[in-house]
Amino acid sequence: MDISVVVPLYNEAESLPELEQWIERVMNEHGFSHEIIFVNDGSTDGSWQVIEELARKNPAVRGVSFRRNYGKSPALNTGFARAQGDVVITMDADLQDSPDEIPELYRMIKEDGYDLVSGYKQKRYDPLSKTIPTKLFNATARKVTGIKNLHDFNCGLKAYRNKVVKHIEVYGDMHRYIPYLAKLAGFSRIGEKVVHHQARKYGKTKFGLDRFVNGYLDLATLWFTGKFGGKPMHFFGLLGSLMFILGFIAVAVVGFGKLWNMYHGLPYVLVTDSPYFFLALTLMILGAQMFLAGFVGELVARNSPRRNDYEIDTEL
Ligand code: UDP
Ligand code: MG
């Protein structure tokens, strides 16, 4: 099969028939063998009935339905597990992404050799309250992830080589960082294509402004687990040691300073009257705790059943 289109959706009943027709039209014009996998993320507006109806008429339509709403990432992950096409395309259900982009995305994976191609909504039809924070967010993500050529990490329209979606696990709210997940799994050929974007036609957005707070927190998590997930002591140990040593030196300076002055008959203050003493104390306590966190982290990492899972590419 050439293409699997994976569509996560939450309360998008009005858009679905139009979206399905549009995808079908593009597929038929280009003669792609395909499937459309609708992942219903616990909708309460009759979306599932619409999908059942579409599936009755079109054998290429498949559907999975969660009993409750879990979020876009779990929906994508579930669709990925079922996708059979050589190229897997994800797109939002709200008609903001255009199925007309599919043939070129397919070509970029098949012929240009990309593992993942992300859409780039260069001209966006979203409110300013969303487009400005998004710019900042993407700049940070480029820096932290080292994927310098992406401008729109969270674009719903993306294409993947089948192998990629089978080797990444999208959980929590990590759909914003799928290119980073792919990179961490060893897929380095990541490309971008400018795509058409439209204003939402029906319904309303499912994400509020909290997306930006959560987005940054998730980025910190991925950066940390990607870099130190298997060796937490390298992070906590270094930080803890530095803090402890700094505190120790400070305490030594305060203590010896006092003794020195005492012996030489100079005026001196009590150790506990010096602000440096308290700073030093805090540093040493925090440093020791960091170190302990490193040990605990190592114990956890050591017990992970996946501690020796590696991404093996080829083998003879
Ligand atoms: N979505 C989902 N589960 C959720 C929230 C959203 O499956 O809990 C789907 C939603 O139906 C849409 C896509 O994710 O197909 C993108 O959502 P939305 O259009 O609200 O995001 P925005 O375009 O505002 O970034
Ligand atoms: Mg949308």
mmCIF file of C-alpha atoms and ligand atoms in Angstrom:
data_model
loop_
_atom_site.group_PDB
_atom_site.id
_atom_site.type_symbol
_atom_site.label_atom_id
_atom_site.label_comp_id
_atom_site.label_asym_id
_atom_site.label_seq_id
_atom_site.Cartn_x
_atom_site.Cartn_y
_atom_site.Cartn_z
ATOM 1 C CA MET A 1 0.000 0.000 0.000
ATOM 2 C CA ASP A 2 1.332 3.471 -0.909
ATOM 3 C CA ILE A 3 -0.160 5.785 1.684
ATOM 4 C CA SER A 4 -1.836 5.716 5.090
ATOM 5 C CA VAL A 5 -3.514 8.936 6.117
ATOM 6 C CA VAL A 6 -3.859 9.159 9.895
ATOM 7 C CA VAL A 7 -6.406 11.682 11.179
ATOM 8 C CA PRO A 8 -6.729 12.273 14.936
ATOM 9 C CA LEU A 9 -9.991 13.959 15.791
ATOM 10 C CA TYR A 10 -11.966 15.237 18.709
ATOM 11 C CA ASN A 11 -15.458 16.583 18.012
ATOM 12 C CA GLU A 12 -15.033 17.305 14.317
ATOM 13 C CA ALA A 13 -18.224 15.698 12.950
ATOM 14 C CA GLU A 14 -19.008 18.518 10.505
ATOM 15 C CA SER A 15 -15.615 18.459 8.815
ATOM 16 C CA LEU A 16 -15.227 14.724 8.336
ATOM 17 C CA PRO A 17 -17.325 14.059 5.198
ATOM 18 C CA GLU A 18 -15.688 16.969 3.364
ATOM 19 C CA LEU A 19 -12.219 15.864 4.443
ATOM 20 C CA GLU A 20 -12.801 12.273 3.367
ATOM 21 C CA GLN A 21 -14.093 13.329 -0.049
ATOM 22 C CA TRP A 22 -11.153 15.644 -0.613
ATOM 23 C CA ILE A 23 -8.591 12.993 0.357
ATOM 24 C CA GLU A 24 -10.310 10.467 -1.902
ATOM 25 C CA ARG A 25 -10.274 12.879 -4.804
ATOM 26 C CA VAL A 26 -6.531 13.474 -4.464
ATOM 27 C CA MET A 27 -5.777 9.767 -4.060
ATOM 28 C CA ASN A 28 -7.807 8.806 -7.105
ATOM 29 C CA GLU A 29 -6.341 11.550 -9.281
ATOM 30 C CA HIS A 30 -2.852 10.214 -8.554
ATOM 31 C CA GLY A 31 -3.722 6.535 -8.434
ATOM 32 C CA PHE A 32 -2.364 5.922 -4.924
ATOM 33 C CA SER A 33 -3.404 2.792 -3.094
ATOM 34 C CA HIS A 34 -4.281 4.052 0.356
ATOM 35 C CA GLU A 35 -6.158 3.852 3.621
ATOM 36 C CA ILE A 36 -7.588 6.604 5.801
ATOM 37 C CA ILE A 37 -7.403 5.885 9.513
ATOM 38 C CA PHE A 38 -9.679 8.081 11.587
ATOM 39 C CA VAL A 39 -8.757 7.983 15.256
ATOM 40 C CA ASN A 40 -11.697 9.242 17.261
ATOM 41 C CA ASP A 41 -10.335 10.662 20.479
ATOM 42 C CA GLY A 42 -13.462 10.230 22.599
ATOM 43 C CA SER A 43 -15.665 12.680 20.669
ATOM 44 C CA THR A 44 -19.071 13.451 22.114
ATOM 45 C CA ASP A 45 -20.604 15.061 19.024
ATOM 46 C CA GLY A 46 -21.430 12.061 16.850
ATOM 47 C CA SER A 47 -18.095 12.050 14.994
ATOM 48 C CA TRP A 48 -17.940 8.281 15.367
ATOM 49 C CA GLN A 49 -21.330 7.811 13.705
ATOM 50 C CA VAL A 50 -20.073 9.878 10.784
ATOM 51 C CA ILE A 51 -16.951 7.699 10.539
ATOM 52 C CA GLU A 52 -19.044 4.514 10.614
ATOM 53 C CA GLU A 53 -21.153 5.913 7.811
ATOM 54 C CA LEU A 54 -18.061 6.825 5.749
ATOM 55 C CA ALA A 55 -16.576 3.372 6.309
ATOM 56 C CA ARG A 56 -19.771 1.725 5.061
ATOM 57 C CA LYS A 57 -19.441 3.511 1.735
ATOM 58 C CA ASN A 58 -15.671 3.457 1.374
ATOM 59 C CA PRO A 59 -13.572 0.352 2.122
ATOM 60 C CA ALA A 60 -10.415 2.526 2.367
ATOM 61 C CA VAL A 61 -11.795 4.157 5.518
ATOM 62 C CA ARG A 62 -10.756 2.612 8.823
ATOM 63 C CA GLY A 63 -11.646 3.854 12.273
ATOM 64 C CA VAL A 64 -10.511 3.468 15.860
ATOM 65 C CA SER A 65 -12.427 4.994 18.717
ATOM 66 C CA PHE A 66 -11.237 5.757 22.242
ATOM 67 C CA ARG A 67 -13.808 5.448 24.984
ATOM 68 C CA ARG A 68 -12.757 8.807 26.364
ATOM 69 C CA ASN A 69 -10.662 11.800 25.354
ATOM 70 C CA TYR A 70 -6.934 11.190 25.783
ATOM 71 C CA GLY A 71 -5.343 13.853 23.594
ATOM 72 C CA LYS A 72 -3.828 14.240 20.160
ATOM 73 C CA SER A 73 -0.604 12.347 20.938
ATOM 74 C CA PRO A 74 -2.283 9.119 22.086
ATOM 75 C CA ALA A 75 -4.559 9.342 19.043
ATOM 76 C CA LEU A 76 -1.581 9.669 16.686
ATOM 77 C CA ASN A 77 0.266 6.850 18.414
ATOM 78 C CA THR A 78 -2.721 4.557 17.980
ATOM 79 C CA GLY A 79 -3.043 5.470 14.309
ATOM 80 C CA PHE A 80 0.698 4.911 13.776
ATOM 81 C CA ALA A 81 0.492 1.415 15.210
ATOM 82 C CA ARG A 82 -2.137 0.526 12.602
ATOM 83 C CA ALA A 83 -0.721 2.293 9.552
ATOM 84 C CA GLN A 84 0.289 -0.057 6.734
ATOM 85 C CA GLY A 85 1.222 2.332 3.930
ATOM 86 C CA ASP A 86 4.836 2.877 2.828
ATOM 87 C CA VAL A 87 4.333 6.551 3.563
ATOM 88 C CA VAL A 88 2.258 7.715 6.500
ATOM 89 C CA ILE A 89 0.640 11.144 6.345
ATOM 90 C CA THR A 90 -0.874 12.804 9.400
ATOM 91 C CA MET A 91 -3.326 15.647 9.099
ATOM 92 C CA ASP A 92 -5.746 17.488 11.339
ATOM 93 C CA ALA A 93 -9.435 16.822 10.890
ATOM 94 C CA ASP A 94 -10.522 20.448 10.887
ATOM 95 C CA LEU A 95 -9.806 21.129 7.193
ATOM 96 C CA GLN A 96 -6.971 23.519 8.105
ATOM 97 C CA ASP A 97 -4.516 21.196 6.334
ATOM 98 C CA SER A 98 -4.929 20.597 2.633
ATOM 99 C CA PRO A 99 -4.929 17.058 1.202
ATOM 100 C CA ASP A 100 -3.612 18.575 -2.051
ATOM 101 C CA GLU A 101 -0.168 18.544 -0.419
ATOM 102 C CA ILE A 102 -0.137 14.754 -0.181
ATOM 103 C CA PRO A 103 1.384 13.887 -3.587
ATOM 104 C CA GLU A 104 4.406 16.170 -3.133
ATOM 105 C CA LEU A 105 4.954 14.985 0.453
ATOM 106 C CA TYR A 106 4.833 11.407 -0.814
ATOM 107 C CA ARG A 107 7.363 12.220 -3.505
ATOM 108 C CA MET A 108 9.751 13.832 -1.042
ATOM 109 C CA ILE A 109 9.777 10.699 1.098
ATOM 110 C CA LYS A 110 9.978 8.280 -1.800
ATOM 111 C CA GLU A 111 12.355 10.077 -4.139
ATOM 112 C CA ASP A 112 14.262 12.652 -2.117
ATOM 113 C CA GLY A 113 14.938 10.125 0.603
ATOM 114 C CA TYR A 114 13.582 11.996 3.600
ATOM 115 C CA ASP A 115 12.571 10.057 6.712
ATOM 116 C CA LEU A 116 10.181 12.755 7.782
ATOM 117 C CA VAL A 117 8.812 15.831 6.063
ATOM 118 C CA SER A 118 7.076 18.435 8.187
ATOM 119 C CA GLY A 119 4.611 20.952 6.831
ATOM 120 C CA TYR A 120 5.357 24.634 7.302
ATOM 121 C CA LYS A 121 2.348 26.926 7.514
ATOM 122 C CA GLN A 122 4.257 29.954 6.282
ATOM 123 C CA LYS A 123 1.095 31.961 5.828
ATOM 124 C CA ARG A 124 -1.149 31.091 8.749
ATOM 125 C CA TYR A 125 -4.797 31.775 9.229
ATOM 126 C CA ASP A 126 -4.816 31.784 13.005
ATOM 127 C CA PRO A 127 -5.263 34.581 15.549
ATOM 128 C CA LEU A 128 -2.188 36.679 16.472
ATOM 129 C CA SER A 129 -2.362 35.378 20.028
ATOM 130 C CA LYS A 130 -1.286 32.082 18.552
ATOM 131 C CA THR A 131 1.071 32.989 15.721
ATOM 132 C CA ILE A 132 3.447 35.182 17.782
ATOM 133 C CA PRO A 133 4.060 32.740 20.654
ATOM 134 C CA THR A 134 4.394 30.031 18.021
ATOM 135 C CA LYS A 135 7.325 31.859 16.420
ATOM 136 C CA LEU A 136 9.139 32.091 19.763
ATOM 137 C CA PHE A 137 8.330 28.515 20.543
ATOM 138 C CA ASN A 138 9.747 27.256 17.252
ATOM 139 C CA ALA A 139 12.913 29.294 17.659
ATOM 140 C CA THR A 140 13.495 27.696 21.063
ATOM 141 C CA ALA A 141 12.694 24.243 19.751
ATOM 142 C CA ARG A 142 15.196 24.685 16.884
ATOM 143 C CA LYS A 143 17.907 25.605 19.371
ATOM 144 C CA VAL A 144 17.237 22.853 21.870
ATOM 145 C CA THR A 145 16.631 20.025 19.413
ATOM 146 C CA GLY A 146 19.357 20.981 16.967
ATOM 147 C CA ILE A 147 16.946 20.511 14.057
ATOM 148 C CA LYS A 148 17.800 23.816 12.478
ATOM 149 C CA ASN A 149 15.751 23.608 9.302
ATOM 150 C CA LEU A 150 12.254 23.345 10.813
ATOM 151 C CA HIS A 151 10.042 26.390 11.258
ATOM 152 C CA ASP A 152 6.862 24.698 12.395
ATOM 153 C CA PHE A 153 7.418 21.737 14.690
ATOM 154 C CA ASN A 154 3.778 21.364 15.609
ATOM 155 C CA CYS A 155 2.312 21.378 12.084
ATOM 156 C CA GLY A 156 -0.364 18.688 11.961
ATOM 157 C CA LEU A 157 0.447 17.887 8.351
ATOM 158 C CA LYS A 158 3.496 15.654 8.176
ATOM 159 C CA ALA A 159 4.731 12.700 6.149
ATOM 160 C CA TYR A 160 6.793 9.798 7.441
ATOM 161 C CA ARG A 161 8.531 6.769 6.100
ATOM 162 C CA ASN A 162 6.610 3.837 7.606
ATOM 163 C CA LYS A 163 9.652 2.683 9.574
ATOM 164 C CA VAL A 164 9.744 6.003 11.430
ATOM 165 C CA VAL A 165 6.250 5.800 12.888
ATOM 166 C CA LYS A 166 6.879 2.242 14.058
ATOM 167 C CA HIS A 167 9.982 3.308 15.971
ATOM 168 C CA ILE A 168 8.784 6.339 17.844
ATOM 169 C CA GLU A 169 6.379 6.514 20.724
ATOM 170 C CA VAL A 170 4.195 9.599 20.896
ATOM 171 C CA TYR A 171 2.731 10.008 24.384
ATOM 172 C CA GLY A 172 1.482 12.777 26.655
ATOM 173 C CA ASP A 173 1.546 15.976 24.583
ATOM 174 C CA MET A 174 4.671 15.043 22.671
ATOM 175 C CA HIS A 175 3.053 15.394 19.236
ATOM 176 C CA ARG A 176 4.616 18.866 19.213
ATOM 177 C CA TYR A 177 8.040 17.285 19.060
ATOM 178 C CA ILE A 178 7.679 14.342 16.710
ATOM 179 C CA PRO A 179 10.646 15.516 14.595
ATOM 180 C CA TYR A 180 12.761 15.507 17.752
ATOM 181 C CA LEU A 181 11.473 12.068 18.724
ATOM 182 C CA ALA A 182 12.422 10.871 15.254
ATOM 183 C CA LYS A 183 15.846 12.420 15.566
ATOM 184 C CA LEU A 184 16.385 10.803 18.955
ATOM 185 C CA ALA A 185 15.426 7.468 17.365
ATOM 186 C CA GLY A 186 18.161 7.985 14.784
ATOM 187 C CA PHE A 187 16.177 9.270 11.816
ATOM 188 C CA SER A 188 18.156 12.260 10.722
ATOM 189 C CA ARG A 189 16.850 13.097 7.260
ATOM 190 C CA ILE A 190 14.216 15.589 8.268
ATOM 191 C CA GLY A 191 12.806 17.968 5.694
ATOM 192 C CA GLU A 192 10.243 20.680 5.407
ATOM 193 C CA LYS A 193 7.659 21.717 2.868
ATOM 194 C CA VAL A 194 5.717 24.962 2.807
ATOM 195 C CA VAL A 195 2.040 24.045 2.909
ATOM 196 C CA HIS A 196 -1.237 25.815 2.433
ATOM 197 C CA HIS A 197 -3.172 26.622 5.542
ATOM 198 C CA GLN A 198 -6.778 27.641 5.948
ATOM 199 C CA ALA A 199 -8.851 29.115 8.722
ATOM 200 C CA ARG A 200 -10.849 26.600 10.718
ATOM 201 C CA LYS A 201 -14.114 26.058 8.897
ATOM 202 C CA TYR A 202 -16.205 24.327 11.548
ATOM 203 C CA GLY A 203 -15.972 23.947 15.285
ATOM 204 C CA LYS A 204 -13.256 25.523 17.433
ATOM 205 C CA THR A 205 -9.671 24.889 18.466
ATOM 206 C CA LYS A 206 -9.070 22.222 21.099
ATOM 207 C CA PHE A 207 -5.977 23.798 22.591
ATOM 208 C CA GLY A 208 -5.822 26.939 24.753
ATOM 209 C CA LEU A 209 -2.929 29.189 25.659
ATOM 210 C CA ASP A 210 -1.703 26.596 28.148
ATOM 211 C CA ARG A 211 -0.253 24.888 25.100
ATOM 212 C CA PHE A 212 2.732 27.214 25.279
ATOM 213 C CA VAL A 213 3.501 26.549 28.936
ATOM 214 C CA ASN A 214 3.122 22.809 28.461
ATOM 215 C CA GLY A 215 5.056 22.970 25.215
ATOM 216 C CA TYR A 216 8.114 24.411 26.938
ATOM 217 C CA LEU A 217 7.903 21.963 29.833
ATOM 218 C CA ASP A 218 7.710 19.060 27.400
ATOM 219 C CA LEU A 219 10.700 20.388 25.512
ATOM 220 C CA ALA A 220 12.697 20.443 28.759
ATOM 221 C CA THR A 221 11.621 16.872 29.491
ATOM 222 C CA LEU A 222 12.611 15.595 26.071
ATOM 223 C CA TRP A 223 15.927 17.417 26.148
ATOM 224 C CA PHE A 224 16.708 15.925 29.553
ATOM 225 C CA THR A 225 15.580 12.367 28.833
ATOM 226 C CA GLY A 226 17.192 12.422 25.400
ATOM 227 C CA LYS A 227 20.537 13.534 26.761
ATOM 228 C CA PHE A 228 20.682 11.997 30.219
ATOM 229 C CA GLY A 229 17.861 9.434 30.313
ATOM 230 C CA GLY A 230 20.335 6.550 30.380
ATOM 231 C CA LYS A 231 22.918 8.227 32.605
ATOM 232 C CA PRO A 232 21.226 10.589 35.067
ATOM 233 C CA MET A 233 24.329 10.738 37.269
ATOM 234 C CA HIS A 234 26.170 12.631 34.552
ATOM 235 C CA PHE A 235 23.696 15.453 35.008
ATOM 236 C CA PHE A 236 22.940 15.418 38.734
ATOM 237 C CA GLY A 237 26.405 14.308 39.737
ATOM 238 C CA LEU A 238 28.133 17.139 37.920
ATOM 239 C CA LEU A 239 25.687 19.759 39.135
ATOM 240 C CA GLY A 240 25.722 18.373 42.683
ATOM 241 C CA SER A 241 29.506 18.171 42.859
ATOM 242 C CA LEU A 242 29.959 21.714 41.601
ATOM 243 C CA MET A 243 27.499 23.079 44.136
ATOM 244 C CA PHE A 244 29.012 21.074 46.972
ATOM 245 C CA ILE A 245 32.565 22.091 46.162
ATOM 246 C CA LEU A 246 31.569 25.727 45.845
ATOM 247 C CA GLY A 247 29.805 25.562 49.214
ATOM 248 C CA PHE A 248 32.742 23.798 50.815
ATOM 249 C CA ILE A 249 35.215 26.381 49.622
ATOM 250 C CA ALA A 250 32.967 29.183 50.822
ATOM 251 C CA VAL A 251 32.593 27.621 54.265
ATOM 252 C CA ALA A 252 36.332 27.041 54.483
ATOM 253 C CA VAL A 253 37.059 30.662 53.602
ATOM 254 C CA VAL A 254 34.611 31.946 56.227
ATOM 255 C CA GLY A 255 35.888 29.545 58.909
ATOM 256 C CA PHE A 256 39.613 30.002 58.300
ATOM 257 C CA GLY A 257 39.149 33.724 57.918
ATOM 258 C CA LYS A 258 37.728 33.911 61.394
ATOM 259 C CA LEU A 259 40.472 31.714 62.924
ATOM 260 C CA TRP A 260 43.176 33.709 61.183
ATOM 261 C CA ASN A 261 41.838 36.973 62.502
ATOM 262 C CA MET A 262 41.462 35.489 65.987
ATOM 263 C CA TYR A 263 45.114 34.341 66.119
ATOM 264 C CA HIS A 264 46.404 37.622 64.868
ATOM 265 C CA GLY A 265 44.345 39.607 67.260
ATOM 266 C CA LEU A 266 42.334 41.264 64.527
ATOM 267 C CA PRO A 267 38.602 42.046 64.846
ATOM 268 C CA TYR A 268 36.416 39.161 63.611
ATOM 269 C CA VAL A 269 32.741 38.243 63.284
ATOM 270 C CA LEU A 270 31.094 34.988 64.312
ATOM 271 C CA VAL A 271 30.803 32.480 61.483
ATOM 272 C CA THR A 272 27.030 32.517 61.889
ATOM 273 C CA ASP A 273 26.986 36.287 61.460
ATOM 274 C CA SER A 274 28.367 36.046 57.941
ATOM 275 C CA PRO A 275 25.842 35.788 55.088
ATOM 276 C CA TYR A 276 28.355 33.669 53.158
ATOM 277 C CA PHE A 277 28.048 30.970 55.776
ATOM 278 C CA PHE A 278 24.346 30.504 55.021
ATOM 279 C CA LEU A 279 24.885 30.589 51.273
ATOM 280 C CA ALA A 280 27.595 27.976 51.669
ATOM 281 C CA LEU A 281 25.385 25.808 53.840
ATOM 282 C CA THR A 282 22.543 25.935 51.334
ATOM 283 C CA LEU A 283 24.867 25.108 48.448
ATOM 284 C CA MET A 284 26.304 22.101 50.258
ATOM 285 C CA ILE A 285 22.898 20.729 51.230
ATOM 286 C CA LEU A 286 21.457 21.212 47.740
ATOM 287 C CA GLY A 287 24.593 19.782 46.184
ATOM 288 C CA ALA A 288 24.390 16.638 48.308
ATOM 289 C CA GLN A 289 20.714 16.287 47.390
ATOM 290 C CA MET A 290 21.484 16.618 43.697
ATOM 291 C CA PHE A 291 24.040 13.880 44.072
ATOM 292 C CA LEU A 292 21.510 11.652 45.781
ATOM 293 C CA ALA A 293 18.988 12.389 43.042
ATOM 294 C CA GLY A 294 21.650 11.155 40.628
ATOM 295 C CA PHE A 295 21.997 7.878 42.521
ATOM 296 C CA VAL A 296 18.234 7.392 42.649
ATOM 297 C CA GLY A 297 18.065 8.210 38.934
ATOM 298 C CA GLU A 298 20.717 5.586 38.232
ATOM 299 C CA LEU A 299 18.770 2.992 40.206
ATOM 300 C CA VAL A 300 15.653 3.780 38.188
ATOM 301 C CA ALA A 301 17.518 3.723 34.871
ATOM 302 C CA ARG A 302 19.183 0.445 35.784
ATOM 303 C CA ASN A 303 15.793 -1.160 36.297
ATOM 304 C CA SER A 304 14.312 0.041 33.037
ATOM 305 C CA PRO A 305 13.428 -2.927 30.860
ATOM 306 C CA ARG A 306 14.477 -0.792 27.895
ATOM 307 C CA ARG A 307 17.974 0.058 29.133
ATOM 308 C CA ASN A 308 19.495 -2.121 26.445
ATOM 309 C CA ASP A 309 17.081 -1.440 23.590
ATOM 310 C CA TYR A 310 18.914 0.044 20.676
ATOM 311 C CA GLU A 311 17.759 1.210 17.284
ATOM 312 C CA ILE A 312 19.390 -1.345 15.024
ATOM 313 C CA ASP A 313 19.324 -0.243 11.425
ATOM 314 C CA THR A 314 20.809 -3.174 9.518
ATOM 315 C CA GLU A 315 22.487 -6.447 10.344
ATOM 316 C CA LEU A 316 24.198 -9.105 8.277
HETATM 317 N N1 UDP B 1 -7.428 16.642 18.609
HETATM 318 C C1 UDP B 1 -7.536 15.375 19.149
HETATM 319 N N2 UDP B 1 -7.629 15.223 20.508
HETATM 320 C C2 UDP B 1 -7.622 16.304 21.357
HETATM 321 C C3 UDP B 1 -7.479 17.591 20.802
HETATM 322 C C4 UDP B 1 -7.378 17.731 19.428
HETATM 323 O O1 UDP B 1 -7.559 14.384 18.427
HETATM 324 O O2 UDP B 1 -7.711 16.104 22.569
HETATM 325 C C5 UDP B 1 -7.350 16.818 17.153
HETATM 326 C C6 UDP B 1 -8.364 17.814 16.601
HETATM 327 O O3 UDP B 1 -9.629 17.229 16.427
HETATM 328 C C7 UDP B 1 -7.715 18.190 15.293
HETATM 329 C C8 UDP B 1 -6.230 18.177 15.640
HETATM 330 O O4 UDP B 1 -6.105 17.374 16.819
HETATM 331 O O5 UDP B 1 -7.968 17.231 14.285
HETATM 332 C C9 UDP B 1 -5.675 19.568 15.863
HETATM 333 O O6 UDP B 1 -6.465 20.256 16.808
HETATM 334 P P1 UDP B 1 -6.868 21.781 16.644
HETATM 335 O O7 UDP B 1 -7.295 22.059 15.250
HETATM 336 O O8 UDP B 1 -7.840 22.103 17.733
HETATM 337 O O9 UDP B 1 -5.489 22.502 16.941
HETATM 338 P P2 UDP B 1 -4.966 23.870 16.320
HETATM 339 O O10 UDP B 1 -5.210 23.847 14.840
HETATM 340 O O11 UDP B 1 -5.741 24.945 17.008
HETATM 341 O O12 UDP B 1 -3.503 23.866 16.653
HETATM 342 MG MG MG B 2 -6.690 23.253 13.758
#
